[in-house]
């Protein structure tokens, strides 16, 4: 009796050696669509969506350039002046007094540079015109001799053609002059807006950032502060390093032009300083302008000397000044700089080329900071698991 009961229990008991239930596998993908095509299509619609968003953002930015350009200039100016304001606060100045002292010092320096340039241009322009006429006469005599043997009449005819061309297109020049009033108004409005934005960023920058991140949860606020601090620090280092490098280039150019007794020393040195804020392209354009002026005023030998100094400065900037002054924190590959400048220049012109590199450096620094935080988080988690 007991044997029969045991047999029935064994018959109805579940088989423990039977394999566990296997989840149904997903249906096979169509064989006529290769995997690389499916992956490419998945990436394609995402890239198209991203390109559409960037296009819309670019159109909005082009319509609001009178606001965006002063904002970008104010951010760069704040990155330059905020360390000085912080130092004044540590010395006992209040936030308002430190901000005003910093901005007044900046305005005094900028106003002094503008006054120096305008006064030197006004004083040296007649001498420059006479030097250019003398150099033109020498070039005509040189070209009329061997081995060129160009007739002087042909050179005079070329000059007459240039004057005739300018006379025929006088309406275009007049239209440009008429639009100068609107450009002046826009420039003044941008300067005033840049001043107010810089004032409040220097005075209340920390409070503004805290308000922007106040709606985030604790962990996301911590990561936002980490990325924002790294990005802002890279912009500060970039502006400091760029100003130092530009000042060195302007000083070397000014000394070179003064030694060869070239005209417009101060204006050309200031142009070289401002051109330092446009990487790669700015120094090339400013150097070309300086070489042309020296060639027209002082001749070929002086122009070759200026060209040699420019080549030497370019090598020093690429191998010594940029790595040591700007620092490793904002160092970008030259190919990345060229591509960023090309895209920004096509999309937003000179203003885009000026802010392209600091924006790229800020984004790169923020991403690195977040990646470093993620790696530390994984290490802490792994350490806790191992110790547990």
mmCIF file of C-alpha atoms in Angstrom:
data_model
loop_
_atom_site.group_PDB
_atom_site.id
_atom_site.type_symbol
_atom_site.label_atom_id
_atom_site.label_comp_id
_atom_site.label_asym_id
_atom_site.label_seq_id
_atom_site.Cartn_x
_atom_site.Cartn_y
_atom_site.Cartn_z
ATOM 1 C CA UNK A 1 0.000 0.000 0.000
ATOM 2 C CA UNK A 2 2.748 2.379 0.926
ATOM 3 C CA UNK A 3 4.672 1.473 -2.234
ATOM 4 C CA UNK A 4 1.721 2.360 -4.463
ATOM 5 C CA UNK A 5 1.275 5.733 -2.704
ATOM 6 C CA UNK A 6 4.959 6.521 -3.205
ATOM 7 C CA UNK A 7 4.750 5.681 -6.897
ATOM 8 C CA UNK A 8 1.717 7.925 -7.361
ATOM 9 C CA UNK A 9 3.474 10.826 -5.530
ATOM 10 C CA UNK A 10 6.546 10.405 -7.697
ATOM 11 C CA UNK A 11 4.415 10.353 -10.823
ATOM 12 C CA UNK A 12 2.623 13.601 -9.966
ATOM 13 C CA UNK A 13 5.652 15.435 -8.486
ATOM 14 C CA UNK A 14 7.401 17.931 -10.793
ATOM 15 C CA UNK A 15 10.559 16.777 -12.488
ATOM 16 C CA UNK A 16 13.387 18.708 -10.749
ATOM 17 C CA UNK A 17 15.849 17.774 -13.422
ATOM 18 C CA UNK A 18 13.770 19.398 -16.135
ATOM 19 C CA UNK A 19 15.287 22.582 -17.572
ATOM 20 C CA UNK A 20 13.915 25.948 -16.441
ATOM 21 C CA UNK A 21 11.467 27.744 -18.602
ATOM 22 C CA UNK A 22 13.271 29.697 -21.352
ATOM 23 C CA UNK A 23 11.973 33.095 -22.376
ATOM 24 C CA UNK A 24 10.949 33.262 -26.001
ATOM 25 C CA UNK A 25 13.664 34.740 -28.160
ATOM 26 C CA UNK A 26 12.863 37.896 -30.127
ATOM 27 C CA UNK A 27 11.759 37.373 -33.673
ATOM 28 C CA UNK A 28 14.575 37.330 -36.174
ATOM 29 C CA UNK A 29 15.267 40.610 -37.915
ATOM 30 C CA UNK A 30 14.587 40.857 -41.612
ATOM 31 C CA UNK A 31 17.382 39.313 -43.553
ATOM 32 C CA UNK A 32 17.122 41.856 -46.382
ATOM 33 C CA UNK A 33 18.181 44.836 -44.145
ATOM 34 C CA UNK A 34 21.877 44.670 -43.194
ATOM 35 C CA UNK A 35 22.863 45.619 -39.681
ATOM 36 C CA UNK A 36 25.102 48.490 -40.781
ATOM 37 C CA UNK A 37 22.176 50.019 -42.670
ATOM 38 C CA UNK A 38 19.870 49.788 -39.646
ATOM 39 C CA UNK A 39 22.513 51.378 -37.408
ATOM 40 C CA UNK A 40 23.174 54.066 -39.986
ATOM 41 C CA UNK A 41 19.474 54.835 -40.307
ATOM 42 C CA UNK A 42 19.112 55.075 -36.523
ATOM 43 C CA UNK A 43 21.980 57.535 -36.346
ATOM 44 C CA UNK A 44 20.775 59.437 -39.412
ATOM 45 C CA UNK A 45 17.408 60.556 -38.085
ATOM 46 C CA UNK A 46 19.026 61.605 -34.809
ATOM 47 C CA UNK A 47 21.636 63.647 -36.668
ATOM 48 C CA UNK A 48 18.938 65.187 -38.857
ATOM 49 C CA UNK A 49 16.979 66.182 -35.760
ATOM 50 C CA UNK A 50 20.103 67.642 -34.161
ATOM 51 C CA UNK A 51 20.943 69.574 -37.352
ATOM 52 C CA UNK A 52 17.399 70.972 -37.471
ATOM 53 C CA UNK A 53 17.658 72.134 -33.860
ATOM 54 C CA UNK A 54 21.022 73.756 -34.538
ATOM 55 C CA UNK A 55 19.618 75.449 -37.638
ATOM 56 C CA UNK A 56 16.688 76.886 -35.708
ATOM 57 C CA UNK A 57 19.037 78.019 -32.935
ATOM 58 C CA UNK A 58 21.275 79.689 -35.527
ATOM 59 C CA UNK A 59 18.353 81.544 -37.101
ATOM 60 C CA UNK A 60 17.191 82.751 -33.706
ATOM 61 C CA UNK A 61 20.736 83.810 -32.828
ATOM 62 C CA UNK A 62 21.082 85.727 -36.118
ATOM 63 C CA UNK A 63 17.887 87.636 -35.355
ATOM 64 C CA UNK A 64 19.058 88.386 -31.807
ATOM 65 C CA UNK A 65 22.687 89.192 -32.588
ATOM 66 C CA UNK A 66 22.346 92.622 -30.960
ATOM 67 C CA UNK A 67 21.754 90.795 -27.674
ATOM 68 C CA UNK A 68 23.889 87.665 -28.109
ATOM 69 C CA UNK A 69 27.091 89.450 -29.165
ATOM 70 C CA UNK A 70 27.102 91.821 -26.132
ATOM 71 C CA UNK A 71 26.314 88.854 -23.878
ATOM 72 C CA UNK A 72 29.282 86.908 -25.247
ATOM 73 C CA UNK A 73 31.547 89.947 -24.911
ATOM 74 C CA UNK A 74 30.297 90.473 -21.357
ATOM 75 C CA UNK A 75 31.102 86.872 -20.431
ATOM 76 C CA UNK A 76 34.670 87.234 -21.726
ATOM 77 C CA UNK A 77 35.055 90.602 -20.001
ATOM 78 C CA UNK A 78 33.710 89.133 -16.765
ATOM 79 C CA UNK A 79 36.134 86.226 -17.002
ATOM 80 C CA UNK A 80 38.937 88.791 -17.249
ATOM 81 C CA UNK A 81 37.785 91.186 -14.516
ATOM 82 C CA UNK A 82 36.173 88.901 -11.952
ATOM 83 C CA UNK A 83 39.479 87.730 -10.374
ATOM 84 C CA UNK A 84 40.381 91.385 -9.728
ATOM 85 C CA UNK A 85 36.967 92.043 -8.180
ATOM 86 C CA UNK A 86 37.333 88.980 -5.962
ATOM 87 C CA UNK A 87 40.740 90.182 -4.820
ATOM 88 C CA UNK A 88 39.302 93.584 -3.922
ATOM 89 C CA UNK A 89 36.546 91.878 -1.926
ATOM 90 C CA UNK A 90 39.104 89.910 0.030
ATOM 91 C CA UNK A 91 40.805 93.207 0.870
ATOM 92 C CA UNK A 92 37.653 94.575 2.462
ATOM 93 C CA UNK A 93 35.737 96.151 -0.440
ATOM 94 C CA UNK A 94 32.019 95.541 -0.659
ATOM 95 C CA UNK A 95 30.529 93.810 -3.716
ATOM 96 C CA UNK A 96 29.299 97.103 -5.213
ATOM 97 C CA UNK A 97 32.533 99.024 -4.570
ATOM 98 C CA UNK A 98 34.717 96.204 -5.897
ATOM 99 C CA UNK A 99 32.624 95.964 -9.077
ATOM 100 C CA UNK A 100 32.718 99.702 -9.740
ATOM 101 C CA UNK A 101 36.461 99.958 -9.123
ATOM 102 C CA UNK A 102 37.119 97.042 -11.478
ATOM 103 C CA UNK A 103 34.957 98.428 -14.285
ATOM 104 C CA UNK A 104 36.331 101.969 -13.931
ATOM 105 C CA UNK A 105 39.888 100.649 -14.178
ATOM 106 C CA UNK A 106 38.940 98.720 -17.331
ATOM 107 C CA UNK A 107 37.307 101.809 -18.887
ATOM 108 C CA UNK A 108 40.362 103.936 -18.112
ATOM 109 C CA UNK A 109 42.654 101.439 -19.830
ATOM 110 C CA UNK A 110 40.381 101.054 -22.867
ATOM 111 C CA UNK A 111 39.845 104.813 -23.179
ATOM 112 C CA UNK A 112 43.574 105.475 -22.925
ATOM 113 C CA UNK A 113 44.314 102.955 -25.670
ATOM 114 C CA UNK A 114 41.664 104.474 -27.959
ATOM 115 C CA UNK A 115 42.970 108.002 -27.344
ATOM 116 C CA UNK A 116 46.551 106.939 -28.038
ATOM 117 C CA UNK A 117 45.634 105.230 -31.297
ATOM 118 C CA UNK A 118 43.478 108.070 -32.624
ATOM 119 C CA UNK A 119 46.049 110.719 -31.734
ATOM 120 C CA UNK A 120 48.886 108.815 -33.382
ATOM 121 C CA UNK A 121 46.875 108.151 -36.535
ATOM 122 C CA UNK A 122 45.952 111.819 -36.804
ATOM 123 C CA UNK A 123 49.553 112.899 -36.261
ATOM 124 C CA UNK A 124 51.260 110.370 -38.538
ATOM 125 C CA UNK A 125 48.770 110.108 -41.398
ATOM 126 C CA UNK A 126 50.251 112.967 -43.522
ATOM 127 C CA UNK A 127 53.739 111.489 -43.169
ATOM 128 C CA UNK A 128 52.383 108.074 -44.134
ATOM 129 C CA UNK A 129 50.811 109.475 -47.301
ATOM 130 C CA UNK A 130 54.064 111.136 -48.337
ATOM 131 C CA UNK A 131 56.037 107.964 -47.639
ATOM 132 C CA UNK A 132 53.601 105.891 -49.684
ATOM 133 C CA UNK A 133 53.920 108.295 -52.629
ATOM 134 C CA UNK A 134 57.709 108.120 -52.408
ATOM 135 C CA UNK A 135 57.688 104.326 -52.243
ATOM 136 C CA UNK A 136 55.256 104.149 -55.181
ATOM 137 C CA UNK A 137 57.627 106.258 -57.247
ATOM 138 C CA UNK A 138 60.512 103.949 -56.366
ATOM 139 C CA UNK A 139 58.479 100.868 -57.294
ATOM 140 C CA UNK A 140 57.563 102.400 -60.659
ATOM 141 C CA UNK A 141 61.232 103.156 -61.371
ATOM 142 C CA UNK A 142 62.193 99.613 -60.342
ATOM 143 C CA UNK A 143 59.549 97.993 -62.523
ATOM 144 C CA UNK A 144 60.424 100.163 -65.518
ATOM 145 C CA UNK A 145 64.026 98.912 -65.404
ATOM 146 C CA UNK A 146 65.480 95.444 -66.006
ATOM 147 C CA UNK A 147 64.359 92.718 -65.939
ATOM 148 C CA UNK A 148 60.693 93.819 -66.065
ATOM 149 C CA UNK A 149 60.874 96.817 -68.471
ATOM 150 C CA UNK A 150 57.284 97.830 -67.722
ATOM 151 C CA UNK A 151 56.438 101.179 -69.224
ATOM 152 C CA UNK A 152 55.715 103.930 -66.766
ATOM 153 C CA UNK A 153 52.664 104.871 -68.784
ATOM 154 C CA UNK A 154 51.127 101.465 -68.121
ATOM 155 C CA UNK A 155 51.639 101.901 -64.381
ATOM 156 C CA UNK A 156 50.057 105.345 -64.508
ATOM 157 C CA UNK A 157 47.174 103.904 -66.519
ATOM 158 C CA UNK A 158 46.671 101.232 -63.857
ATOM 159 C CA UNK A 159 46.485 103.922 -61.188
ATOM 160 C CA UNK A 160 43.977 105.871 -63.278
ATOM 161 C CA UNK A 161 41.854 102.746 -63.705
ATOM 162 C CA UNK A 162 41.728 102.276 -59.919
ATOM 163 C CA UNK A 163 40.629 105.879 -59.434
ATOM 164 C CA UNK A 164 38.027 105.502 -62.207
ATOM 165 C CA UNK A 165 36.688 102.319 -60.596
ATOM 166 C CA UNK A 166 36.280 104.075 -57.255
ATOM 167 C CA UNK A 167 34.531 106.977 -58.981
ATOM 168 C CA UNK A 168 32.075 104.686 -60.784
ATOM 169 C CA UNK A 169 31.221 102.900 -57.529
ATOM 170 C CA UNK A 170 30.808 106.093 -55.575
ATOM 171 C CA UNK A 171 27.141 105.251 -54.943
ATOM 172 C CA UNK A 172 28.168 102.060 -53.146
ATOM 173 C CA UNK A 173 30.581 104.006 -50.980
ATOM 174 C CA UNK A 174 27.922 106.604 -50.285
ATOM 175 C CA UNK A 175 25.496 103.887 -49.239
ATOM 176 C CA UNK A 176 28.122 102.517 -46.889
ATOM 177 C CA UNK A 177 28.577 105.958 -45.358
ATOM 178 C CA UNK A 178 24.827 106.357 -44.935
ATOM 179 C CA UNK A 179 24.604 103.090 -43.040
ATOM 180 C CA UNK A 180 27.401 104.228 -40.763
ATOM 181 C CA UNK A 181 24.916 106.028 -38.505
ATOM 182 C CA UNK A 182 22.912 102.857 -37.934
ATOM 183 C CA UNK A 183 26.094 100.886 -37.277
ATOM 184 C CA UNK A 184 27.213 103.507 -34.758
ATOM 185 C CA UNK A 185 23.877 103.325 -32.938
ATOM 186 C CA UNK A 186 24.024 99.520 -32.816
ATOM 187 C CA UNK A 187 27.603 99.656 -31.573
ATOM 188 C CA UNK A 188 26.739 102.081 -28.780
ATOM 189 C CA UNK A 189 23.717 99.981 -27.786
ATOM 190 C CA UNK A 190 25.898 96.871 -27.685
ATOM 191 C CA UNK A 191 28.510 98.615 -25.541
ATOM 192 C CA UNK A 192 25.898 99.806 -23.047
ATOM 193 C CA UNK A 193 24.308 96.342 -22.860
ATOM 194 C CA UNK A 194 27.720 94.721 -22.440
ATOM 195 C CA UNK A 195 28.482 97.122 -19.575
ATOM 196 C CA UNK A 196 25.280 96.319 -17.675
ATOM 197 C CA UNK A 197 25.637 92.560 -18.178
ATOM 198 C CA UNK A 198 29.273 92.654 -17.047
ATOM 199 C CA UNK A 199 28.345 94.749 -14.012
ATOM 200 C CA UNK A 200 25.746 92.304 -12.746
ATOM 201 C CA UNK A 201 27.809 89.219 -13.606
ATOM 202 C CA UNK A 202 30.797 90.545 -11.665
ATOM 203 C CA UNK A 203 28.654 91.673 -8.742
ATOM 204 C CA UNK A 204 26.114 88.820 -8.492
ATOM 205 C CA UNK A 205 27.513 86.031 -10.669
ATOM 206 C CA UNK A 206 27.469 83.460 -7.876
ATOM 207 C CA UNK A 207 23.892 84.273 -6.886
ATOM 208 C CA UNK A 208 22.725 84.119 -10.511
ATOM 209 C CA UNK A 209 24.273 80.666 -10.945
ATOM 210 C CA UNK A 210 22.745 79.472 -7.678
ATOM 211 C CA UNK A 211 19.328 80.625 -8.866
ATOM 212 C CA UNK A 212 19.746 78.831 -12.201
ATOM 213 C CA UNK A 213 20.566 75.532 -10.478
ATOM 214 C CA UNK A 214 18.102 75.873 -7.599
ATOM 215 C CA UNK A 215 15.416 73.805 -9.350
ATOM 216 C CA UNK A 216 17.613 70.726 -9.687
ATOM 217 C CA UNK A 217 17.720 67.835 -7.268
ATOM 218 C CA UNK A 218 20.715 67.540 -4.949
ATOM 219 C CA UNK A 219 22.813 65.153 -7.049
ATOM 220 C CA UNK A 220 22.147 66.938 -10.320
ATOM 221 C CA UNK A 221 22.846 70.298 -8.688
ATOM 222 C CA UNK A 222 26.184 68.962 -7.470
ATOM 223 C CA UNK A 223 27.114 67.746 -10.948
ATOM 224 C CA UNK A 224 25.921 71.007 -12.518
ATOM 225 C CA UNK A 225 28.091 72.984 -10.104
ATOM 226 C CA UNK A 226 31.030 70.719 -10.876
ATOM 227 C CA UNK A 227 30.656 71.112 -14.647
ATOM 228 C CA UNK A 228 29.921 74.845 -14.432
ATOM 229 C CA UNK A 229 32.942 75.511 -12.233
ATOM 230 C CA UNK A 230 35.232 73.621 -14.606
ATOM 231 C CA UNK A 231 33.798 75.371 -17.671
ATOM 232 C CA UNK A 232 34.069 78.837 -16.127
ATOM 233 C CA UNK A 233 37.603 78.183 -14.915
ATOM 234 C CA UNK A 234 38.646 77.181 -18.421
ATOM 235 C CA UNK A 235 37.173 80.405 -19.831
ATOM 236 C CA UNK A 236 39.035 82.448 -17.182
ATOM 237 C CA UNK A 237 42.309 80.698 -17.986
ATOM 238 C CA UNK A 238 41.697 81.097 -21.713
ATOM 239 C CA UNK A 239 41.082 84.857 -21.458
ATOM 240 C CA UNK A 240 44.089 85.388 -19.183
ATOM 241 C CA UNK A 241 46.384 83.342 -21.388
ATOM 242 C CA UNK A 242 45.121 84.937 -24.585
ATOM 243 C CA UNK A 243 45.644 88.439 -23.213
ATOM 244 C CA UNK A 244 49.163 87.544 -22.079
ATOM 245 C CA UNK A 245 50.065 86.046 -25.465
ATOM 246 C CA UNK A 246 48.466 88.950 -27.354
ATOM 247 C CA UNK A 247 50.321 91.480 -25.194
ATOM 248 C CA UNK A 248 53.642 89.766 -25.913
ATOM 249 C CA UNK A 249 52.943 89.742 -29.647
ATOM 250 C CA UNK A 250 51.867 93.399 -29.649
ATOM 251 C CA UNK A 251 54.969 94.418 -27.689
ATOM 252 C CA UNK A 252 57.319 92.585 -30.043
ATOM 253 C CA UNK A 253 55.557 94.074 -33.071
ATOM 254 C CA UNK A 254 55.669 97.580 -31.595
ATOM 255 C CA UNK A 255 59.390 97.309 -30.824
ATOM 256 C CA UNK A 256 60.104 95.991 -34.329
ATOM 257 C CA UNK A 257 58.164 98.785 -36.026
ATOM 258 C CA UNK A 258 59.785 101.407 -33.806
ATOM 259 C CA UNK A 259 63.291 100.118 -34.594
ATOM 260 C CA UNK A 260 62.729 100.302 -38.358
ATOM 261 C CA UNK A 261 61.035 103.713 -37.888
ATOM 262 C CA UNK A 262 57.762 102.592 -39.455
ATOM 263 C CA UNK A 263 54.618 104.733 -39.289
ATOM 264 C CA UNK A 264 51.545 103.977 -37.148
ATOM 265 C CA UNK A 265 53.449 101.982 -34.550
ATOM 266 C CA UNK A 266 50.805 102.276 -31.825
ATOM 267 C CA UNK A 267 47.781 101.504 -34.061
ATOM 268 C CA UNK A 268 49.476 98.469 -35.623
ATOM 269 C CA UNK A 269 50.535 97.174 -32.198
ATOM 270 C CA UNK A 270 46.966 97.560 -30.908
ATOM 271 C CA UNK A 271 45.585 95.778 -33.981
ATOM 272 C CA UNK A 272 48.045 92.949 -33.330
ATOM 273 C CA UNK A 273 46.836 92.779 -29.712
ATOM 274 C CA UNK A 274 43.165 92.595 -30.722
ATOM 275 C CA UNK A 275 43.954 90.053 -33.434
ATOM 276 C CA UNK A 276 45.332 87.737 -30.765
ATOM 277 C CA UNK A 277 41.753 86.973 -29.686
ATOM 278 C CA UNK A 278 41.079 85.315 -33.059
ATOM 279 C CA UNK A 279 43.354 82.244 -33.041
ATOM 280 C CA UNK A 280 45.380 81.425 -36.162
ATOM 281 C CA UNK A 281 43.521 83.825 -38.465
ATOM 282 C CA UNK A 282 43.776 87.078 -36.497
ATOM 283 C CA UNK A 283 47.556 87.265 -36.305
ATOM 284 C CA UNK A 284 47.807 86.359 -39.995
ATOM 285 C CA UNK A 285 45.503 89.222 -41.029
ATOM 286 C CA UNK A 286 47.110 91.764 -38.685
ATOM 287 C CA UNK A 287 50.592 90.707 -39.765
ATOM 288 C CA UNK A 288 49.669 91.048 -43.438
ATOM 289 C CA UNK A 289 48.362 94.566 -42.801
ATOM 290 C CA UNK A 290 51.562 95.519 -40.987
ATOM 291 C CA UNK A 291 53.732 94.105 -43.787
ATOM 292 C CA UNK A 292 51.792 96.011 -46.458
ATOM 293 C CA UNK A 293 52.063 99.298 -44.576
ATOM 294 C CA UNK A 294 55.774 98.809 -43.955
ATOM 295 C CA UNK A 295 56.286 97.799 -47.586
ATOM 296 C CA UNK A 296 54.517 100.916 -48.805
ATOM 297 C CA UNK A 297 56.273 103.234 -46.371
ATOM 298 C CA UNK A 298 59.754 101.766 -45.873
ATOM 299 C CA UNK A 299 60.395 99.431 -48.760
ATOM 300 C CA UNK A 300 61.074 95.749 -49.351
ATOM 301 C CA UNK A 301 63.897 95.186 -46.849
ATOM 302 C CA UNK A 302 61.912 96.523 -43.905
ATOM 303 C CA UNK A 303 58.891 94.437 -44.953
ATOM 304 C CA UNK A 304 61.057 91.293 -45.055
ATOM 305 C CA UNK A 305 62.301 92.071 -41.535
ATOM 306 C CA UNK A 306 58.720 92.383 -40.269
ATOM 307 C CA UNK A 307 57.816 89.126 -42.031
ATOM 308 C CA UNK A 308 60.722 87.326 -40.343
ATOM 309 C CA UNK A 309 59.654 88.637 -36.915
ATOM 310 C CA UNK A 310 56.092 87.457 -37.557
ATOM 311 C CA UNK A 311 57.249 83.962 -38.517
ATOM 312 C CA UNK A 312 59.415 83.804 -35.394
ATOM 313 C CA UNK A 313 56.526 84.948 -33.194
ATOM 314 C CA UNK A 314 54.254 82.348 -34.753
ATOM 315 C CA UNK A 315 56.708 79.569 -33.894
ATOM 316 C CA UNK A 316 57.167 80.852 -30.350
ATOM 317 C CA UNK A 317 53.412 81.089 -29.852
ATOM 318 C CA UNK A 318 52.742 77.564 -31.060
ATOM 319 C CA UNK A 319 55.585 75.845 -29.193
ATOM 320 C CA UNK A 320 56.148 78.002 -26.102
ATOM 321 C CA UNK A 321 53.565 80.686 -25.340
ATOM 322 C CA UNK A 322 50.339 78.752 -25.844
ATOM 323 C CA UNK A 323 51.428 75.586 -23.976
ATOM 324 C CA UNK A 324 53.060 77.455 -21.089
ATOM 325 C CA UNK A 325 50.838 80.530 -20.715
ATOM 326 C CA UNK A 326 47.379 79.266 -21.623
ATOM 327 C CA UNK A 327 48.043 75.921 -19.975
ATOM 328 C CA UNK A 328 47.074 72.335 -20.491
ATOM 329 C CA UNK A 329 43.580 72.857 -19.148
ATOM 330 C CA UNK A 330 42.325 74.600 -22.281
ATOM 331 C CA UNK A 331 44.719 73.110 -24.802
ATOM 332 C CA UNK A 332 42.903 71.916 -27.897
ATOM 333 C CA UNK A 333 44.229 70.070 -30.900
ATOM 334 C CA UNK A 334 45.099 72.420 -33.800
ATOM 335 C CA UNK A 335 42.763 70.510 -36.125
ATOM 336 C CA UNK A 336 39.889 71.013 -33.684
ATOM 337 C CA UNK A 337 40.688 74.728 -33.473
ATOM 338 C CA UNK A 338 40.746 75.082 -37.261
ATOM 339 C CA UNK A 339 37.441 73.236 -37.722
ATOM 340 C CA UNK A 340 35.746 75.173 -34.926
ATOM 341 C CA UNK A 341 36.987 78.486 -36.320
ATOM 342 C CA UNK A 342 35.898 77.572 -39.841
ATOM 343 C CA UNK A 343 32.381 76.588 -38.794
ATOM 344 C CA UNK A 344 31.951 79.531 -36.425
ATOM 345 C CA UNK A 345 33.334 81.989 -38.978
ATOM 346 C CA UNK A 346 30.940 80.790 -41.680
ATOM 347 C CA UNK A 347 27.935 80.766 -39.340
ATOM 348 C CA UNK A 348 28.549 83.889 -37.238
ATOM 349 C CA UNK A 349 31.425 85.803 -38.844
ATOM 350 C CA UNK A 350 34.163 87.455 -36.775
ATOM 351 C CA UNK A 351 32.093 87.388 -33.578
ATOM 352 C CA UNK A 352 31.638 83.639 -33.922
ATOM 353 C CA UNK A 353 35.357 83.110 -34.511
ATOM 354 C CA UNK A 354 36.171 85.090 -31.352
ATOM 355 C CA UNK A 355 33.931 83.038 -29.041
ATOM 356 C CA UNK A 356 34.305 79.667 -30.781
ATOM 357 C CA UNK A 357 37.478 78.536 -29.023
ATOM 358 C CA UNK A 358 36.487 79.558 -25.447
ATOM 359 C CA UNK A 359 33.092 77.887 -25.891
ATOM 360 C CA UNK A 360 34.768 74.714 -27.120
ATOM 361 C CA UNK A 361 37.239 74.833 -24.238
ATOM 362 C CA UNK A 362 34.410 75.317 -21.726
ATOM 363 C CA UNK A 363 32.401 72.387 -23.087
ATOM 364 C CA UNK A 364 35.473 70.171 -23.179
ATOM 365 C CA UNK A 365 36.408 71.031 -19.586
ATOM 366 C CA UNK A 366 32.840 70.429 -18.365
ATOM 367 C CA UNK A 367 32.713 67.013 -20.060
ATOM 368 C CA UNK A 368 36.083 66.052 -18.591
ATOM 369 C CA UNK A 369 34.950 67.078 -15.111
ATOM 370 C CA UNK A 370 31.790 64.971 -15.390
ATOM 371 C CA UNK A 371 33.732 61.984 -16.725
ATOM 372 C CA UNK A 372 36.198 62.286 -13.871
ATOM 373 C CA UNK A 373 33.305 62.398 -11.398
ATOM 374 C CA UNK A 374 31.769 59.288 -12.984
ATOM 375 C CA UNK A 375 35.066 57.423 -12.753
ATOM 376 C CA UNK A 376 35.434 58.353 -9.112
ATOM 377 C CA UNK A 377 31.864 57.204 -8.465
ATOM 378 C CA UNK A 378 32.562 53.824 -10.071
ATOM 379 C CA UNK A 379 35.761 53.475 -8.062
ATOM 380 C CA UNK A 380 33.932 54.217 -4.816
ATOM 381 C CA UNK A 381 31.202 51.744 -5.696
ATOM 382 C CA UNK A 382 33.720 49.035 -6.625
ATOM 383 C CA UNK A 383 35.648 49.688 -3.409
ATOM 384 C CA UNK A 384 32.478 49.403 -1.342
ATOM 385 C CA UNK A 385 31.508 46.121 -3.012
ATOM 386 C CA UNK A 386 34.970 44.640 -2.521
ATOM 387 C CA UNK A 387 35.209 45.754 1.103
ATOM 388 C CA UNK A 388 31.684 44.488 1.773
#
